[in-house]
Coordinates of C-alpha atoms in Angstrom, one line a residue:
S8 CA 26.8 16.8 -16.5
N9 CA 24.3 15.5 -14.0
E10 CA 20.6 14.4 -14.0
A11 CA 18.1 13.3 -11.4
S12 CA 14.7 11.6 -11.9
E13 CA 11.9 10.0 -9.9
S14 CA 9.3 7.5 -10.9
A15 CA 6.0 9.2 -11.2
F16 CA 4.0 6.4 -10.0
T17 CA 3.7 5.6 -6.2
W18 CA 0.9 3.5 -4.5
G19 CA -0.5 2.6 -1.2
V20 CA -3.2 1.0 0.8
I21 CA -4.8 2.4 3.8
A22 CA -7.2 1.7 6.6
G23 CA -8.4 4.1 9.2
Y24 CA -10.9 5.1 11.8
Q25 CA -12.7 8.5 12.0
I26 CA -13.5 9.7 15.6
G27 CA -16.2 12.5 15.2
P28 CA -16.2 15.0 12.4
Y29 CA -12.7 16.5 13.2
F30 CA -10.3 13.7 13.7
A31 CA -9.1 10.4 12.1
A32 CA -6.3 8.0 12.4
E33 CA -4.8 6.0 9.3
A34 CA -2.2 3.3 8.8
G35 CA -1.1 2.0 5.5
Y36 CA 1.5 0.2 3.4
L37 CA 3.2 2.4 0.8
D38 CA 5.6 2.2 -2.2
L39 CA 7.3 5.4 -2.6
G40 CA 8.7 4.7 -6.1
E41 CA 12.3 5.0 -7.3
A42 CA 14.8 8.0 -7.4
E43 CA 17.7 8.0 -9.7
Y44 CA 20.9 10.3 -10.0
K45 CA 23.6 10.1 -12.6
A46 CA 26.6 12.2 -13.1
R47 CA 29.3 12.0 -15.9
G48 CA 32.5 14.0 -16.5
T49 CA 36.2 14.0 -17.1
V50 CA 38.8 14.1 -14.5
T51 CA 42.4 15.2 -15.2
D52 CA 45.6 15.6 -13.3
G53 CA 47.1 17.9 -16.1
F54 CA 48.6 14.9 -17.9
D55 CA 46.1 12.1 -18.2
A56 CA 42.3 12.3 -18.5
A57 CA 39.8 9.8 -17.3
S58 CA 36.0 9.4 -18.1
V59 CA 34.0 9.2 -14.8
E60 CA 30.4 8.1 -14.4
Y61 CA 28.4 7.7 -11.1
A62 CA 24.9 6.3 -10.9
A63 CA 22.7 5.9 -7.9
T64 CA 19.1 4.6 -7.5
M65 CA 17.0 4.3 -4.4
D66 CA 13.5 2.8 -3.9
S67 CA 11.5 2.8 -0.5
T68 CA 8.5 0.8 0.8
G69 CA 7.1 0.6 4.2
F70 CA 4.4 1.3 6.7
A71 CA 3.0 4.7 7.7
V72 CA 0.8 5.8 10.6
S73 CA -0.8 9.2 10.8
A74 CA -3.4 11.4 12.2
L75 CA -5.7 13.7 10.4
G76 CA -7.3 16.8 11.4
M77 CA -10.5 17.6 9.4
F78 CA -12.5 20.8 9.1
P79 CA -15.9 20.2 7.5
I80 CA -17.2 23.0 5.3
A81 CA -20.8 23.4 6.5
D82 CA -23.1 20.6 5.3
S83 CA -21.6 20.7 1.8
G84 CA -19.9 17.2 1.8
W85 CA -16.5 18.9 1.6
D86 CA -13.7 18.7 4.1
V87 CA -10.2 20.5 4.3
F88 CA -7.7 18.1 6.2
G89 CA -4.1 18.1 7.4
R90 CA -2.0 15.0 8.1
V91 CA 1.0 14.5 10.5
G92 CA 2.7 11.1 10.9
V93 CA 5.6 8.7 10.6
Y94 CA 6.9 6.5 7.9
F95 CA 9.0 3.5 8.6
G96 CA 10.8 2.7 5.3
S97 CA 12.8 -0.1 4.0
N98 CA 15.2 1.4 1.5
D99 CA 17.3 -0.2 -1.4
I100 CA 20.1 1.8 -2.6
K101 CA 22.3 0.8 -5.5
E102 CA 25.5 2.7 -6.6
S103 CA 28.0 2.3 -9.3
L104 CA 31.2 4.3 -10.3
T105 CA 32.8 3.9 -13.6
I106 CA 36.3 5.1 -14.4
D107 CA 37.5 4.5 -17.9
D108 CA 35.4 1.4 -18.3
V109 CA 36.4 0.0 -14.9
V110 CA 33.2 -0.6 -12.8
D111 CA 32.9 -0.6 -9.0
A112 CA 29.4 -1.2 -7.9
G113 CA 27.5 -1.8 -4.6
E114 CA 24.2 -2.2 -2.8
D115 CA 22.8 -1.3 0.6
D116 CA 19.6 -2.0 2.4
T117 CA 18.6 0.5 5.1
S118 CA 15.7 1.2 7.3
S119 CA 14.6 4.8 8.2
T120 CA 12.1 6.6 10.1
S121 CA 10.7 9.6 8.5
F122 CA 8.3 12.5 9.5
L123 CA 5.4 12.8 6.9
W124 CA 2.8 15.6 6.5
G125 CA 0.2 16.4 4.1
A126 CA -2.8 18.6 3.3
G127 CA -5.8 18.2 1.0
V128 CA -9.5 18.3 0.4
S129 CA -12.1 15.5 0.3
Y130 CA -15.6 15.4 -1.0
T131 CA -18.1 12.8 0.6
R132 CA -21.3 11.5 -0.9
G133 CA -22.9 8.6 0.7
Q134 CA -20.4 6.1 1.8
W135 CA -17.6 7.2 -0.8
S136 CA -15.3 10.1 -0.4
S137 CA -12.8 11.2 -3.1
R138 CA -9.6 13.1 -2.0
I139 CA -6.8 15.1 -3.5
E140 CA -3.8 15.6 -1.3
Y141 CA -0.2 16.7 -1.2
Q142 CA 2.1 14.7 1.0
Q143 CA 5.8 15.0 2.0
Y144 CA 8.0 12.3 3.4
Q145 CA 11.2 13.9 4.9
G146 CA 14.6 12.4 5.0
V147 CA 13.5 9.0 3.3
G148 CA 16.6 6.7 3.5
E149 CA 18.5 8.7 6.1
D150 CA 21.2 6.9 8.1
G151 CA 24.5 8.0 9.4
D152 CA 26.1 8.1 5.9
F153 CA 23.2 9.5 3.8
D154 CA 21.1 12.6 4.4
G155 CA 18.1 10.9 2.7
L156 CA 15.6 12.3 0.2
D157 CA 12.4 14.3 0.7
V158 CA 9.5 12.6 -1.3
D159 CA 6.7 14.7 -2.5
R160 CA 3.4 13.0 -3.7
I161 CA 0.2 14.3 -5.2
V162 CA -2.3 11.7 -4.1
F163 CA -5.7 11.0 -5.7
S164 CA -7.7 8.5 -3.6
A165 CA -11.2 7.0 -3.2
V166 CA -12.3 6.2 0.3
Y167 CA -15.1 3.8 1.3
R168 CA -16.7 4.5 4.7
T169 CA -18.3 1.5 6.4
G170 CA -20.9 3.6 8.4
L171 CA -19.1 2.3 11.7
G172 CA -16.7 5.3 11.8
G173 CA -14.0 3.5 9.8
W174 CA -12.7 4.5 6.4

């Protein structure tokens, strides 16, 4: 049997600058949470059987830069936006293999560069905006030996606009 899970909580801090009503640039620090995979089974050669368990966890933190294209909906305060960018991840991977109570474990720290994209809506009133957005980070943790994971996020955020074009 096998099972996979991801932590439901991720967080980030961003700063950005809006250039006119249609474009913004943002940079931030993110913690994308932890993903876990476990598998168990029995292996046999026809004579002897062995209990086998495999477990792996990965967490990723890093910096991201992105560009936003925004489409204001009349003068309603609502915007629809799309995002493209790059995530520079620092990834920690831990693995263990257990065969009949004999454990072999290891850790690896990797760096990866991942494409990110997203889409969402925002509502602005005064200097505050609220957003809901879907984001995907593709191939997080990818290196020569590991294909990486796609990380999906639903983001709720509050944005304070300074009045100087920044947010």
